[in-house]
XYZ file of C-alpha atoms in Angstrom:
663
model
C 0.134 -0.141 0.001
C 1.334 3.429 -1.007
C 2.229 5.653 1.881
C 1.675 9.220 2.058
C 4.833 10.917 3.325
C 4.976 14.709 3.773
C 7.785 17.182 3.869
C 7.816 19.409 6.887
C 10.510 22.078 7.088
C 12.791 22.141 10.317
C 15.274 25.146 9.309
C 14.714 28.744 8.291
C 15.795 31.191 5.715
C 15.119 34.702 5.189
C 13.328 35.960 2.340
C 12.613 33.499 -0.437
C 14.995 32.051 -3.210
C 12.615 33.377 -5.847
C 13.878 37.066 -4.857
C 17.441 36.815 -5.457
C 19.099 39.353 -7.639
C 22.614 41.117 -8.333
C 22.952 44.478 -6.702
C 20.737 43.423 -3.878
C 20.318 46.948 -2.390
C 19.625 48.767 -5.318
C 17.304 46.235 -6.978
C 15.409 46.411 -3.494
C 15.108 50.035 -3.326
C 14.161 50.091 -7.389
C 11.327 47.831 -6.859
C 10.009 50.162 -4.284
C 10.313 53.223 -6.587
C 8.598 51.038 -9.473
C 5.823 49.782 -7.231
C 5.359 53.341 -6.145
C 5.091 54.771 -9.370
C 2.933 51.820 -10.735
C 0.059 52.284 -8.038
C 0.118 55.970 -8.980
C -0.975 55.413 -12.618
C -4.478 56.583 -13.359
C -6.567 54.046 -12.613
C -4.197 51.760 -10.568
C -4.836 52.982 -7.130
C -8.028 50.755 -6.817
C -6.679 47.649 -8.304
C -6.374 44.381 -6.198
C -3.045 42.529 -6.559
C -4.780 39.769 -8.563
C -3.518 37.851 -11.721
C -4.354 40.440 -14.031
C -2.737 43.254 -12.120
C 0.397 41.060 -11.515
C 0.525 40.693 -15.060
C 0.321 44.506 -15.685
C 2.783 44.952 -13.067
C 5.306 42.771 -15.091
C 4.810 44.757 -18.188
C 5.077 47.963 -16.302
C 8.725 46.336 -14.985
C 9.996 45.497 -18.587
C 8.990 48.921 -20.017
C 10.841 50.303 -17.104
C 13.919 48.013 -18.107
C 13.965 46.611 -14.799
C 13.539 43.090 -16.301
C 14.029 41.874 -19.700
C 13.076 38.800 -21.659
C 9.314 37.531 -21.902
C 8.224 35.229 -18.971
C 5.438 32.666 -19.712
C 4.161 33.144 -16.243
C 4.202 37.039 -16.245
C 1.926 37.124 -12.813
C 4.493 34.407 -11.012
C 7.350 36.828 -12.084
C 5.606 39.785 -10.724
C 5.176 38.124 -7.380
C 8.660 36.603 -7.327
C 10.231 39.892 -8.108
C 8.280 41.686 -5.084
C 8.429 38.883 -2.542
C 11.506 39.839 -0.779
C 10.024 43.326 -0.096
C 6.932 41.672 1.646
C 9.423 39.390 3.949
C 11.221 42.494 5.122
C 7.886 44.606 5.649
C 8.648 47.312 3.085
C 5.429 46.478 1.240
C 2.230 44.509 2.323
C 0.831 41.574 0.567
C -1.131 43.964 -1.637
C 2.187 45.142 -2.798
C 1.687 48.599 -1.391
C 4.435 50.544 0.287
C 4.385 50.461 4.020
C 5.446 53.137 6.480
C 8.870 51.863 6.381
C 8.917 51.095 2.647
C 8.241 54.678 2.021
C 10.898 55.935 4.525
C 13.426 53.692 2.599
C 12.143 55.074 -0.582
C 12.569 58.734 0.566
C 16.381 57.767 1.427
C 16.994 56.220 -1.979
C 15.414 59.284 -3.756
C 17.345 61.787 -2.210
C 20.730 60.217 -2.843
C 21.885 60.962 0.444
C 22.750 57.420 2.464
C 25.249 59.199 4.964
C 25.088 58.136 8.271
C 22.566 59.804 10.978
C 22.789 57.318 13.705
C 25.078 56.389 16.437
C 26.075 53.084 14.864
C 27.858 54.877 12.190
C 25.764 52.855 9.335
C 24.266 54.545 6.400
C 20.567 55.567 6.696
C 19.307 53.043 4.362
C 21.415 50.186 6.192
C 19.926 51.593 9.280
C 16.420 51.024 8.108
C 17.295 47.323 7.107
C 18.886 46.780 10.538
C 15.397 47.684 12.276
C 13.616 45.653 9.756
C 15.861 42.305 10.323
C 15.399 42.724 14.134
C 11.720 42.413 13.423
C 11.751 40.026 10.741
C 10.674 36.253 11.565
C 10.248 33.185 9.895
C 7.519 30.642 10.709
C 8.126 26.939 11.258
C 5.244 24.529 12.414
C 3.240 27.494 13.820
C 6.323 28.688 15.587
C 8.487 31.933 14.788
C 11.966 32.766 14.821
C 13.930 35.944 14.221
C 17.140 34.662 12.305
C 18.846 37.831 12.681
C 18.397 38.150 16.421
C 19.476 34.314 16.483
C 22.812 35.335 14.667
C 23.528 37.937 17.081
C 22.906 35.692 19.786
C 25.331 33.011 18.506
C 28.090 35.859 17.697
C 27.888 37.038 21.391
C 28.860 33.290 22.512
C 31.557 33.129 19.891
C 33.647 36.099 18.418
C 33.248 34.516 15.089
C 31.554 31.761 13.440
C 32.548 30.253 9.811
C 30.714 30.152 6.723
C 29.676 26.509 6.866
C 28.624 27.069 10.532
C 26.241 29.789 9.326
C 25.275 28.123 6.418
C 24.537 24.506 8.031
C 24.199 24.683 11.681
C 22.380 28.213 12.398
C 19.274 27.547 10.307
C 18.739 24.233 12.411
C 18.043 26.541 15.452
C 14.334 26.797 15.422
C 13.330 27.210 19.183
C 15.282 27.788 22.257
C 15.786 23.865 23.082
C 17.273 23.251 19.366
C 19.409 26.522 19.729
C 21.131 25.170 23.101
C 21.664 21.886 21.149
C 23.203 23.289 18.017
C 25.581 25.732 20.371
C 26.656 22.550 22.116
C 27.025 20.977 18.659
C 29.127 23.812 17.686
C 31.682 23.188 20.612
C 31.844 19.532 19.796
C 32.514 20.341 16.201
C 35.351 22.641 17.055
C 37.003 20.291 19.223
C 36.714 17.296 16.399
C 34.560 15.511 18.232
C 31.698 15.216 15.519
C 31.220 16.639 12.331
C 28.862 18.921 10.710
C 27.179 16.136 8.572
C 26.393 13.895 11.632
C 24.567 16.936 13.343
C 22.561 17.370 10.222
C 21.626 13.666 9.894
C 20.956 13.414 13.778
C 18.762 16.284 13.330
C 16.562 15.380 10.650
C 16.371 11.532 11.866
C 14.694 13.084 14.908
C 11.753 14.356 12.899
C 8.731 12.403 12.919
C 8.360 12.200 9.281
C 11.956 11.113 8.336
C 11.757 8.780 10.914
C 8.301 7.255 9.404
C 9.932 7.095 6.034
C 12.966 5.512 7.318
C 10.826 2.847 9.077
C 8.749 2.284 5.811
C 11.775 2.005 3.749
C 13.219 -0.804 5.871
C 9.789 -2.716 6.182
C 9.049 -2.807 2.652
C 10.075 -6.271 1.094
C 10.975 -4.829 -2.540
C 12.622 -1.435 -3.224
C 10.927 0.024 -6.271
C 10.968 3.262 -8.205
C 7.940 4.039 -6.498
C 9.009 3.562 -3.002
C 12.257 5.597 -3.631
C 10.105 8.406 -4.786
C 7.898 8.065 -1.546
C 10.761 8.150 0.806
C 12.373 10.847 -1.165
C 10.013 13.157 0.625
C 10.672 15.857 -1.960
C 9.317 19.283 -1.469
C 8.447 19.967 -5.321
C 8.095 17.113 -7.857
C 8.374 13.579 -7.250
C 9.994 13.038 -10.410
C 13.326 14.609 -8.959
C 13.737 11.382 -6.818
C 12.944 8.897 -9.580
C 16.767 9.232 -10.573
C 17.725 7.657 -7.481
C 16.187 4.270 -8.177
C 19.121 3.357 -10.526
C 21.464 4.832 -8.191
C 20.154 2.578 -5.512
C 20.460 -0.715 -7.574
C 24.182 0.286 -8.702
C 25.242 0.650 -5.022
C 23.521 -2.793 -4.313
C 25.702 -4.376 -7.198
C 28.835 -2.900 -6.072
C 28.992 -2.803 -2.291
C 26.922 -5.755 -1.793
C 27.278 -8.318 -4.875
C 30.839 -6.789 -5.540
C 29.996 -6.401 -9.187
C 33.036 -4.035 -9.648
C 32.303 -4.183 -13.500
C 29.140 -1.943 -12.672
C 31.620 0.899 -11.529
C 31.598 2.801 -14.575
C 27.778 2.747 -14.847
C 27.728 4.058 -11.281
C 30.110 6.781 -11.883
C 27.897 7.837 -15.086
C 24.661 7.702 -12.990
C 25.772 9.851 -10.255
C 27.352 12.210 -12.546
C 23.797 12.849 -14.027
C 22.148 13.460 -10.817
C 20.843 16.819 -9.981
C 22.935 16.773 -6.749
C 25.727 15.221 -8.451
C 28.630 17.292 -7.184
C 27.891 15.545 -3.593
C 27.544 12.141 -4.727
C 30.585 12.224 -6.821
C 32.787 13.932 -4.291
C 32.008 11.494 -1.715
C 32.484 8.246 -3.640
C 35.422 9.299 -5.960
C 38.865 10.709 -5.561
C 39.036 12.407 -8.917
C 35.588 13.443 -10.104
C 36.851 14.863 -13.603
C 37.910 11.505 -14.966
C 36.129 10.060 -17.819
C 36.657 6.372 -16.973
C 37.040 5.083 -13.196
C 38.445 2.043 -11.565
C 38.205 0.599 -8.306
C 41.193 2.511 -7.124
C 39.479 5.843 -7.627
C 36.664 4.640 -4.879
C 37.129 6.530 -1.817
C 36.658 4.934 1.805
C 33.059 5.603 3.173
C 29.937 4.463 4.917
C 28.979 2.004 2.303
C 32.276 -0.165 2.758
C 30.942 -1.710 5.799
C 27.399 -2.758 4.884
C 26.968 -6.266 5.020
C 23.308 -6.547 3.600
C 20.555 -4.947 1.997
C 19.075 -3.645 5.421
C 22.277 -1.915 6.074
C 22.444 -0.570 2.464
C 19.001 0.766 3.056
C 19.962 2.435 6.050
C 23.166 4.086 4.641
C 21.495 5.016 1.494
C 18.300 6.891 3.049
C 20.389 9.153 5.543
C 23.018 9.842 2.720
C 20.182 10.768 0.075
C 18.585 13.147 2.580
C 21.832 14.763 3.784
C 22.772 15.607 0.303
C 19.388 17.016 -0.426
C 19.335 18.973 2.871
C 22.723 20.373 2.470
C 21.997 21.409 -1.164
C 18.739 23.198 0.170
C 20.721 24.988 2.900
C 23.669 25.748 0.615
C 21.101 27.395 -1.578
C 19.744 29.388 1.609
C 23.135 30.434 2.455
C 23.567 32.822 -0.403
C 19.977 34.242 0.436
C 20.620 34.601 4.219
C 24.066 36.104 3.531
C 22.572 38.914 1.054
C 19.682 39.908 3.600
C 21.786 39.823 6.680
C 24.356 41.985 4.665
C 21.622 44.854 4.099
C 22.347 45.921 7.767
C 26.230 46.497 7.314
C 26.828 45.387 10.665
C 28.041 41.949 9.803
C 31.301 41.263 8.269
C 31.909 38.527 5.784
C 35.692 37.812 5.514
C 38.034 34.980 5.146
C 35.413 32.587 5.663
C 34.509 33.857 8.973
C 31.594 35.893 10.102
C 31.883 38.613 12.859
C 29.940 41.638 14.136
C 31.505 44.902 13.416
C 32.952 46.784 16.224
C 30.107 49.321 17.207
C 27.246 47.049 16.537
C 29.222 44.240 18.739
C 29.555 46.517 21.774
C 25.915 47.666 21.093
C 24.454 44.305 21.184
C 26.562 42.223 23.289
C 25.472 43.712 26.558
C 21.783 43.261 25.598
C 21.522 40.031 23.512
C 20.526 37.782 26.119
C 17.505 39.819 26.825
C 16.839 40.199 23.161
C 16.954 36.545 22.709
C 14.713 35.640 25.656
C 12.137 38.180 25.051
C 11.586 38.530 21.351
C 13.850 35.718 19.324
C 10.984 33.511 19.159
C 7.798 35.647 18.768
C 6.320 37.517 15.577
C 6.654 41.267 15.602
C 3.464 43.211 15.002
C 5.407 46.274 13.886
C 7.053 44.623 10.616
C 5.664 47.240 8.548
C 5.949 50.301 10.858
C 9.073 52.836 10.709
C 9.513 52.660 14.432
C 12.552 53.476 16.686
C 14.936 50.866 17.934
C 13.528 51.097 21.574
C 10.013 50.545 20.361
C 11.094 47.361 18.859
C 12.195 46.172 22.346
C 12.951 48.199 25.549
C 16.641 46.754 25.723
C 17.363 48.649 22.408
C 18.213 51.842 23.748
C 20.991 53.505 22.144
C 23.075 56.189 23.596
C 26.822 57.257 23.701
C 27.020 56.582 27.312
C 25.828 53.090 26.595
C 28.300 52.598 23.712
C 31.053 54.086 25.876
C 30.350 51.755 28.721
C 29.978 48.818 26.704
C 33.279 49.379 24.792
C 35.296 49.821 28.102
C 33.754 46.684 29.388
C 34.402 44.544 26.321
C 37.910 45.602 25.482
C 39.029 46.538 29.015
C 39.651 50.256 28.371
C 38.841 53.553 29.914
C 37.799 55.965 26.991
C 35.604 58.811 27.769
C 34.012 59.791 24.786
C 32.335 58.414 21.571
C 34.798 60.327 19.509
C 37.810 57.936 20.616
C 35.244 55.081 19.862
C 34.483 56.651 16.325
C 38.541 56.986 15.767
C 39.004 53.347 16.827
C 36.129 52.218 14.367
C 38.002 54.414 11.704
C 41.288 52.658 12.450
C 39.715 49.270 12.472
C 38.068 49.892 9.085
C 41.463 51.106 7.507
C 43.175 48.044 9.034
C 40.721 45.717 7.295
C 40.875 47.696 4.159
C 44.368 47.529 3.776
C 44.160 43.831 4.376
C 41.559 43.614 2.000
C 43.766 45.317 -0.882
C 46.899 42.982 0.186
C 44.848 39.716 -0.319
C 42.352 40.793 -2.782
C 43.605 43.537 -5.018
C 47.340 43.443 -5.293
C 48.957 44.752 -8.216
C 48.560 41.899 -10.526
C 44.784 41.497 -9.633
C 44.305 45.518 -10.309
C 46.065 45.121 -13.738
C 43.894 41.960 -14.540
C 40.710 43.876 -13.498
C 41.601 46.905 -15.661
C 42.088 44.773 -18.531
C 38.609 43.188 -17.578
C 36.989 46.547 -17.535
C 38.450 47.443 -20.916
C 37.214 44.163 -22.599
C 33.916 44.375 -20.448
C 34.295 40.971 -18.748
C 31.416 41.826 -16.515
C 30.974 38.480 -15.097
C 34.639 38.169 -14.166
C 34.413 41.570 -12.494
C 31.594 40.977 -10.361
C 32.970 37.497 -9.299
C 36.140 39.253 -8.309
C 34.831 42.086 -6.599
C 31.049 41.805 -5.510
C 27.897 40.986 -6.994
C 26.113 43.764 -5.009
C 26.982 46.464 -7.428
C 27.068 47.224 -10.985
C 30.036 47.402 -13.036
C 30.736 51.337 -13.365
C 30.402 51.520 -9.535
C 33.171 48.779 -9.153
C 35.311 50.748 -11.728
C 35.114 53.593 -9.488
C 35.916 51.577 -6.506
C 38.931 49.978 -7.941
C 40.145 53.525 -9.281
C 39.807 54.674 -6.002
C 41.899 51.629 -4.490
C 44.612 52.541 -7.322
C 44.845 55.960 -6.215
C 45.202 55.150 -2.743
C 48.074 52.799 -3.690
C 49.591 55.926 -5.911
C 49.243 57.939 -2.696
C 51.227 55.478 -0.743
C 48.155 54.835 1.280
C 47.934 58.284 2.703
C 44.637 59.884 2.985
C 40.952 59.136 3.873
C 40.190 57.293 0.773
C 36.942 55.542 2.326
C 35.432 59.251 2.557
C 37.180 60.464 -0.631
C 35.461 57.870 -2.722
C 31.808 59.042 -3.000
C 30.243 55.335 -2.749
C 28.580 53.435 -0.286
C 30.606 50.666 1.113
C 28.934 47.442 3.028
C 30.374 46.298 6.223
C 33.155 44.324 4.294
C 34.175 47.550 2.597
C 33.013 46.547 -0.899
C 30.825 48.874 -3.073
C 27.141 48.366 -3.132
C 25.485 51.378 -4.817
C 26.151 54.275 -7.195
C 27.902 57.242 -6.049
C 25.587 60.166 -5.050
C 25.276 62.478 -7.984
C 26.316 66.058 -8.367
C 29.913 65.767 -7.286
C 32.987 63.840 -8.547
C 33.606 60.402 -8.236
C 36.538 60.498 -6.022
C 37.706 63.864 -4.327
C 41.367 63.338 -3.122
C 43.055 65.883 -0.287
C 46.641 66.232 -0.186
C 48.371 68.135 2.172
C 51.421 70.471 1.533
C 54.613 68.731 0.771
C 58.133 69.582 -0.862
C 56.765 67.864 -4.006
C 53.500 69.591 -4.351
C 51.408 72.294 -2.472
C 48.305 71.645 -0.660
C 45.543 70.947 -3.010
C 42.499 68.706 -3.722
C 42.381 66.256 -6.721
C 39.187 65.474 -8.334
C 39.079 62.098 -10.237
C 36.256 61.352 -12.525
C 35.974 57.956 -14.277
C 33.803 56.470 -17.011
C 33.145 53.480 -18.643
C 31.126 55.220 -21.628
C 32.417 54.401 -25.210
C 33.418 57.040 -27.640
C 29.823 57.343 -28.823
C 28.528 58.543 -25.516
C 31.516 60.141 -23.921
C 30.943 63.568 -25.355
C 27.492 63.654 -24.329
C 27.807 62.143 -20.831
C 31.201 63.548 -19.721
C 32.197 66.654 -21.108
C 29.768 69.011 -19.317
C 29.642 67.110 -15.755
C 33.421 66.924 -15.325
C 34.157 70.571 -16.161
C 31.258 71.664 -14.004
C 32.225 69.342 -11.167
C 35.621 71.062 -11.095
C 34.600 74.558 -11.577
C 31.694 74.293 -8.939
C 34.454 73.115 -6.614
C 37.041 75.627 -7.553
C 34.452 78.744 -7.101
C 33.564 77.075 -3.585
C 37.510 76.623 -2.819
C 39.480 79.582 -4.808
C 42.669 79.018 -2.602
C 42.787 75.701 -3.438
C 44.886 74.499 -6.122
C 42.517 71.650 -7.569
C 42.383 70.086 -10.582
C 40.893 67.004 -12.332
C 42.246 63.934 -13.723
C 39.626 62.162 -15.941
C 40.028 58.375 -16.736
C 38.440 56.158 -19.079
C 39.098 53.077 -21.319
C 38.804 55.059 -24.550
C 39.434 58.516 -24.772
C 37.602 60.510 -27.423
C 39.733 63.031 -29.262
C 37.018 65.675 -28.982
C 36.798 65.129 -25.401
C 40.410 65.383 -24.964
C 40.564 68.569 -26.966
C 37.441 70.172 -25.015
C 39.241 69.284 -21.387
C 42.475 70.796 -22.674
C 40.886 73.788 -23.763
C 39.619 74.381 -20.514
C 43.005 75.834 -19.560
C 42.359 79.258 -21.468
C 38.615 79.269 -20.711
C 36.605 80.832 -18.040
C 34.102 79.032 -15.951
C 31.308 81.359 -14.313
C 29.126 80.985 -11.491
C 25.502 80.610 -13.238
C 24.044 82.843 -10.228
C 26.710 85.587 -10.293
C 28.634 86.332 -13.391
C 31.025 88.473 -11.493
C 32.292 85.162 -10.098
C 34.489 82.843 -12.490
C 37.489 80.728 -12.550
C 39.943 81.940 -15.071
C 41.047 78.453 -16.655
C 40.803 74.902 -15.359
C 43.547 72.248 -15.163
C 42.041 68.657 -16.361
C 44.279 65.848 -17.344
C 42.426 63.131 -19.430
C 44.191 59.725 -19.665
C 43.125 56.163 -20.573
C 43.299 53.238 -18.309
C 46.467 51.859 -20.441
C 48.354 54.751 -18.547
C 47.053 54.013 -15.382
C 48.191 50.445 -16.008
C 51.701 51.902 -16.718
C 51.651 53.847 -13.484
C 51.073 50.490 -11.611
C 53.573 48.485 -13.477
C 56.313 50.978 -12.936
C 55.049 51.852 -9.513
C 54.968 55.514 -9.668
C 53.822 57.498 -6.613
C 51.849 60.672 -6.606
C 54.837 62.824 -5.837
C 56.182 62.053 -9.147
C 53.062 62.120 -10.816
C 52.012 65.672 -9.723
C 55.137 66.796 -11.623
C 54.493 64.876 -14.732
C 50.610 66.089 -14.854
C 51.420 69.478 -14.008
C 54.130 69.797 -17.045
C 51.680 68.038 -18.977
C 49.156 70.641 -18.455
C 51.606 73.324 -19.186
C 52.729 71.706 -22.437
C 50.567 73.305 -25.543
C 51.510 70.591 -28.225
C 48.503 69.436 -30.418
C 46.118 67.018 -28.930
C 47.291 63.720 -30.117
C 50.958 64.502 -29.860
C 50.379 65.900 -26.438
C 48.832 62.531 -25.326
C 51.538 60.631 -26.854
C 54.203 62.744 -25.319
C 52.428 62.217 -21.935
C 52.578 58.263 -22.492
C 56.084 58.493 -23.707
C 57.461 60.023 -20.619
C 55.717 57.902 -18.315
C 56.710 54.739 -20.331
C 60.588 55.511 -20.884
C 61.487 58.184 -18.390
C 62.473 55.937 -15.562
C 65.717 57.751 -14.440
C 66.414 59.564 -11.324
C 63.534 61.988 -11.757
C 60.928 59.254 -12.400
C 62.439 56.315 -10.593
C 59.437 54.521 -8.697
C 59.642 55.445 -4.929
């Protein structure tokens, strides 16, 4: 008789896998803007969020170039593209902006993401932090707030690994299981158990898995239908039909010792949906075309004596792989959502709290955990203050100072000292990031990728949470920081939003230069400001998009800072000859204050260069104290445009004597 076995979740995730996009922050806020505009279209304000409206919204997103292609199930796509905002309380189930969603949209439209809170995180991140503190996941009529759980575990351990966050934390669904998993973490770190055994023990303790396990052992014959039943698949039974052949081949090899079936087994598991788990477990080399018995690894199947034991090991291994694959899928999602608050560091396979969030949350996390971690918030859609989320979330300078002194055994007396230590820590991590991720060779490789527009490689090398022009600004910022011998407040000079890992996450704010680098007076150059403008626009669009903004940004800066010997470097992959001509001509042209024509700048210094010159600078390790003189002489040079540029490049290429010797 066919037995009905049902899937029941026993681990959490934040959001849904259907809402997972590159440039996560930007896409969240862009979706808020689109929804806000959609409901304001005449006749849309009274519509219900039904299938027809969902299809219309899909068409609206496509018209706004938010999506491409042509989905068959347009209504489903519209639901998926907005589901993550519902989970965070930014919109309600009818897809209308909530109080907190409107606040986030206002911040996004203003373009001002600067910090306005004691935690020193940006305005949008502070909104996300409050939402994550309220966001819960429902499991079997119970609720858990994953972000508070993460804070609680991080208060017990300074750091947790990616694997611990991926496979262990989601198994914490109530107080009992949380304390159990914390004990498991200790045992894992002491090498007493491994993660796989923790997962197996967890799912084997669940009633539905135990029922399926017993049913599998009791049935006389293993059929395809039986394999499908005990697979307890969440989506489609057909996914588990493939394991019927796998089971039979395992029986041939490990019970009947028919090793002539080994190649068939290898081909079979290579074709499985979760092949990487199976191949890695059984074979020492998963890239071979043909395998022999020497390629088989020691594993739990080696010790089985009969089919009963085969069924036991097969059942556990089958579900272990399926659960790990799901948790691995959720890991990327959970990491994206947790990262929205910019309070958690994800570096070197380790997860930790940033300094200021740590001194804020650690003293109160036990109270938060005990009072609200396992209950649903009634204020998810409301933009309330921290203290209204929970009374323990009182935030003040006095509390931060007291907590810092207690945690770090110090005696500081002002928030300014904490802010300086926070800044020092950021630069220590930023310098380590450059050393480990953006060394000289990697920077040269990235410049070549920008030139060839290898966008996928760039995203993979840097971050998935920013578009390519933003990453280009960021990489040029790092390069100029290196050129400047790591002097100067580059994290402030770059007009970019950075996440907790100091990687870019949004476009720079409009109306100002991409990078504004401040230099103090030295024997090599006077005190001045360097405006760095970067673009990836091609020659076709360069004149239209760059000529006016670049000169305007420099002109407006000079009008406000007339005593500043400021100038601009314009960096692009391909320099249009007319853009070159226009920028050089600014040397002999006035720039007027549009509101007061009596105020003007008599000539501006703009040095336009291609990334090939930046590559030369990196290769020859020129420092800014040498470049300033080269750029100044280039500015005074009055040769024709093409000859002028060739001369500049020649000097950087060949003049490596005393004057141009790298520092």
